């Protein structure tokens, strides 16, 4: 499914990620300002590998009006159990509707896969965003040191059929 939107800078297209996107997506995760400070350790060694891209439904939002197809963000939908595993938007594209576009696309993919709900364990500062795109708070996932040393909000998207 291609989805277009006209955020402040022009058209954005969503396409399926391919193995050659792995390094670019890894850099996006590791370089995210949302994971500075106390959260930096969580993504310092994180890797989005070609195997991950081939195993899950990973989609990237690209700037359609640029020759290089610059990646603006991406998400990963895991089908079993249903979970939005990753959702990142580049720092420079924040506030332009890219995250909302990715969530709408994810819901469409989930619906096509026959899912009725999709879980997301949120980075604490991102909870407000998820609630703004209709995710419902369902609980809290306790810290799991040393990997994650803070509690995280658990939310759920209800997928309409």
mmCIF file of C-alpha atoms in Angstrom:
data_model
loop_
_atom_site.group_PDB
_atom_site.id
_atom_site.type_symbol
_atom_site.label_atom_id
_atom_site.label_comp_id
_atom_site.label_asym_id
_atom_site.label_seq_id
_atom_site.Cartn_x
_atom_site.Cartn_y
_atom_site.Cartn_z
ATOM 1 C CA UNK A 1 0.000 0.000 0.000
ATOM 2 C CA UNK A 2 1.312 3.432 -0.880
ATOM 3 C CA UNK A 3 0.084 6.294 1.209
ATOM 4 C CA UNK A 4 0.632 9.883 0.265
ATOM 5 C CA UNK A 5 0.348 12.939 2.404
ATOM 6 C CA UNK A 6 1.340 16.499 1.933
ATOM 7 C CA UNK A 7 3.043 17.462 5.156
ATOM 8 C CA UNK A 8 4.808 20.810 5.218
ATOM 9 C CA UNK A 9 7.524 19.747 2.770
ATOM 10 C CA UNK A 10 5.744 17.784 0.041
ATOM 11 C CA UNK A 11 4.674 14.235 -0.740
ATOM 12 C CA UNK A 12 5.667 11.265 1.362
ATOM 13 C CA UNK A 13 5.466 7.688 0.162
ATOM 14 C CA UNK A 14 5.486 4.549 2.271
ATOM 15 C CA UNK A 15 7.201 1.488 0.878
ATOM 16 C CA UNK A 16 8.272 -1.896 2.193
ATOM 17 C CA UNK A 17 11.767 -1.820 3.649
ATOM 18 C CA UNK A 18 14.445 -3.890 1.933
ATOM 19 C CA UNK A 19 17.678 -5.354 3.275
ATOM 20 C CA UNK A 20 19.755 -2.444 1.959
ATOM 21 C CA UNK A 21 17.761 -0.103 4.261
ATOM 22 C CA UNK A 22 19.136 -1.819 7.389
ATOM 23 C CA UNK A 23 22.113 0.476 8.018
ATOM 24 C CA UNK A 24 20.057 3.604 7.400
ATOM 25 C CA UNK A 25 17.330 2.450 9.827
ATOM 26 C CA UNK A 26 19.929 1.510 12.440
ATOM 27 C CA UNK A 27 21.445 5.006 12.193
ATOM 28 C CA UNK A 28 17.977 6.540 12.568
ATOM 29 C CA UNK A 29 17.331 4.565 15.785
ATOM 30 C CA UNK A 30 20.755 5.203 17.308
ATOM 31 C CA UNK A 31 20.731 8.901 16.392
ATOM 32 C CA UNK A 32 17.248 9.710 17.671
ATOM 33 C CA UNK A 33 17.215 12.665 20.073
ATOM 34 C CA UNK A 34 14.317 10.945 21.852
ATOM 35 C CA UNK A 35 16.909 8.529 23.239
ATOM 36 C CA UNK A 36 19.413 11.034 24.579
ATOM 37 C CA UNK A 37 20.389 11.239 28.223
ATOM 38 C CA UNK A 38 19.061 8.494 30.469
ATOM 39 C CA UNK A 39 17.599 6.609 27.484
ATOM 40 C CA UNK A 40 20.795 6.526 25.377
ATOM 41 C CA UNK A 41 21.942 3.120 26.601
ATOM 42 C CA UNK A 42 18.796 1.477 25.278
ATOM 43 C CA UNK A 43 19.649 2.191 21.629
ATOM 44 C CA UNK A 44 23.439 2.522 21.762
ATOM 45 C CA UNK A 45 23.996 -0.976 20.388
ATOM 46 C CA UNK A 46 20.617 -1.431 18.706
ATOM 47 C CA UNK A 47 20.719 -2.875 15.216
ATOM 48 C CA UNK A 48 18.006 -3.198 12.583
ATOM 49 C CA UNK A 49 19.441 -6.032 10.519
ATOM 50 C CA UNK A 50 18.496 -7.350 7.088
ATOM 51 C CA UNK A 51 17.173 -10.500 8.781
ATOM 52 C CA UNK A 52 14.823 -8.403 10.934
ATOM 53 C CA UNK A 53 13.545 -6.586 7.843
ATOM 54 C CA UNK A 54 12.932 -9.884 6.046
ATOM 55 C CA UNK A 55 11.159 -11.461 9.058
ATOM 56 C CA UNK A 56 8.777 -8.630 9.973
ATOM 57 C CA UNK A 57 6.623 -6.101 8.172
ATOM 58 C CA UNK A 58 8.946 -3.122 8.108
ATOM 59 C CA UNK A 59 7.895 -0.046 6.153
ATOM 60 C CA UNK A 60 9.704 3.223 5.526
ATOM 61 C CA UNK A 61 8.330 6.688 4.837
ATOM 62 C CA UNK A 62 10.382 8.375 2.138
ATOM 63 C CA UNK A 63 10.382 11.873 0.756
ATOM 64 C CA UNK A 64 8.865 11.253 -2.674
ATOM 65 C CA UNK A 65 9.897 14.661 -3.997
ATOM 66 C CA UNK A 66 13.599 13.991 -3.604
ATOM 67 C CA UNK A 67 15.775 11.970 -5.964
ATOM 68 C CA UNK A 68 17.469 10.003 -3.195
ATOM 69 C CA UNK A 69 14.204 8.879 -1.554
ATOM 70 C CA UNK A 70 15.383 10.197 1.813
ATOM 71 C CA UNK A 71 13.996 8.101 4.690
ATOM 72 C CA UNK A 72 11.844 10.197 7.041
ATOM 73 C CA UNK A 73 10.781 7.393 9.375
ATOM 74 C CA UNK A 74 9.836 3.745 9.645
ATOM 75 C CA UNK A 75 7.847 1.213 11.610
ATOM 76 C CA UNK A 76 7.874 -2.517 12.218
ATOM 77 C CA UNK A 77 4.753 -4.598 12.699
ATOM 78 C CA UNK A 78 5.231 -8.015 14.283
ATOM 79 C CA UNK A 79 2.289 -10.298 13.549
ATOM 80 C CA UNK A 80 2.636 -12.949 16.259
ATOM 81 C CA UNK A 81 1.978 -11.755 18.830
ATOM 82 C CA UNK A 82 0.669 -8.536 17.225
ATOM 83 C CA UNK A 83 2.933 -5.656 18.213
ATOM 84 C CA UNK A 84 4.161 -2.367 16.855
ATOM 85 C CA UNK A 85 7.786 -3.141 17.658
ATOM 86 C CA UNK A 86 9.488 -0.030 16.296
ATOM 87 C CA UNK A 87 8.317 3.400 15.182
ATOM 88 C CA UNK A 88 10.835 6.154 14.533
ATOM 89 C CA UNK A 89 10.706 9.470 12.715
ATOM 90 C CA UNK A 90 13.883 11.375 11.943
ATOM 91 C CA UNK A 91 14.488 14.358 14.187
ATOM 92 C CA UNK A 92 14.274 16.767 11.229
ATOM 93 C CA UNK A 93 10.892 15.351 10.138
ATOM 94 C CA UNK A 94 9.221 15.468 13.573
ATOM 95 C CA UNK A 95 6.004 17.472 13.711
ATOM 96 C CA UNK A 96 5.245 17.075 9.989
ATOM 97 C CA UNK A 97 2.661 14.281 10.223
ATOM 98 C CA UNK A 98 5.036 11.451 9.330
ATOM 99 C CA UNK A 99 4.375 9.523 12.557
ATOM 100 C CA UNK A 100 0.619 9.790 12.046
ATOM 101 C CA UNK A 101 1.029 8.616 8.460
ATOM 102 C CA UNK A 102 3.066 5.613 9.599
ATOM 103 C CA UNK A 103 0.504 4.690 12.267
ATOM 104 C CA UNK A 104 -2.347 4.906 9.746
ATOM 105 C CA UNK A 105 -0.378 2.663 7.389
ATOM 106 C CA UNK A 106 0.367 0.217 10.216
ATOM 107 C CA UNK A 107 -3.334 0.004 11.074
ATOM 108 C CA UNK A 108 -4.128 -0.738 7.444
ATOM 109 C CA UNK A 109 -1.477 -3.478 7.337
ATOM 110 C CA UNK A 110 -2.775 -4.935 10.606
ATOM 111 C CA UNK A 111 -6.328 -4.946 9.265
ATOM 112 C CA UNK A 112 -5.186 -6.660 6.041
ATOM 113 C CA UNK A 113 -3.407 -9.299 8.153
ATOM 114 C CA UNK A 114 -6.646 -9.979 10.046
ATOM 115 C CA UNK A 115 -5.483 -8.476 13.349
ATOM 116 C CA UNK A 116 -8.037 -6.897 15.673
ATOM 117 C CA UNK A 117 -5.524 -5.218 17.991
ATOM 118 C CA UNK A 118 -1.852 -4.277 18.069
ATOM 119 C CA UNK A 119 0.152 -3.831 21.262
ATOM 120 C CA UNK A 120 2.841 -1.192 21.696
ATOM 121 C CA UNK A 121 5.248 -0.830 24.591
ATOM 122 C CA UNK A 122 6.098 2.837 24.413
ATOM 123 C CA UNK A 123 9.216 4.817 25.061
ATOM 124 C CA UNK A 124 7.925 6.911 28.011
ATOM 125 C CA UNK A 125 8.201 10.300 26.231
ATOM 126 C CA UNK A 126 6.259 8.908 23.225
ATOM 127 C CA UNK A 127 3.146 7.886 25.168
ATOM 128 C CA UNK A 128 1.380 11.172 24.409
ATOM 129 C CA UNK A 129 1.921 10.667 20.694
ATOM 130 C CA UNK A 130 0.463 7.161 20.787
ATOM 131 C CA UNK A 131 -2.563 8.359 22.713
ATOM 132 C CA UNK A 132 -3.045 11.143 20.143
ATOM 133 C CA UNK A 133 -3.330 8.508 17.395
ATOM 134 C CA UNK A 134 -5.954 6.512 19.319
ATOM 135 C CA UNK A 135 -3.843 4.008 21.226
ATOM 136 C CA UNK A 136 -5.428 3.085 24.552
ATOM 137 C CA UNK A 137 -3.340 2.729 27.712
ATOM 138 C CA UNK A 138 -3.574 -0.873 28.971
ATOM 139 C CA UNK A 139 -0.880 -1.077 31.639
ATOM 140 C CA UNK A 140 2.759 -0.687 32.488
ATOM 141 C CA UNK A 141 5.691 -2.916 31.600
ATOM 142 C CA UNK A 142 8.118 -3.044 34.508
ATOM 143 C CA UNK A 143 11.775 -2.173 34.155
ATOM 144 C CA UNK A 144 14.030 -5.023 33.066
ATOM 145 C CA UNK A 145 17.588 -4.090 34.086
ATOM 146 C CA UNK A 146 20.162 -3.860 32.748
ATOM 147 C CA UNK A 147 18.566 -3.499 29.287
ATOM 148 C CA UNK A 148 15.725 -1.194 30.346
ATOM 149 C CA UNK A 149 15.909 0.509 33.707
ATOM 150 C CA UNK A 150 12.564 2.346 33.667
ATOM 151 C CA UNK A 151 8.924 1.313 33.536
ATOM 152 C CA UNK A 152 7.247 1.742 30.133
ATOM 153 C CA UNK A 153 3.626 2.430 29.227
ATOM 154 C CA UNK A 154 1.813 -0.388 27.454
ATOM 155 C CA UNK A 155 -0.848 0.647 24.948
ATOM 156 C CA UNK A 156 -3.020 -1.000 22.365
ATOM 157 C CA UNK A 157 -4.436 -0.024 19.006
ATOM 158 C CA UNK A 158 -7.874 -1.457 18.344
ATOM 159 C CA UNK A 159 -8.074 -2.308 14.667
ATOM 160 C CA UNK A 160 -11.483 -1.789 13.110
ATOM 161 C CA UNK A 161 -12.573 -4.287 10.505
#
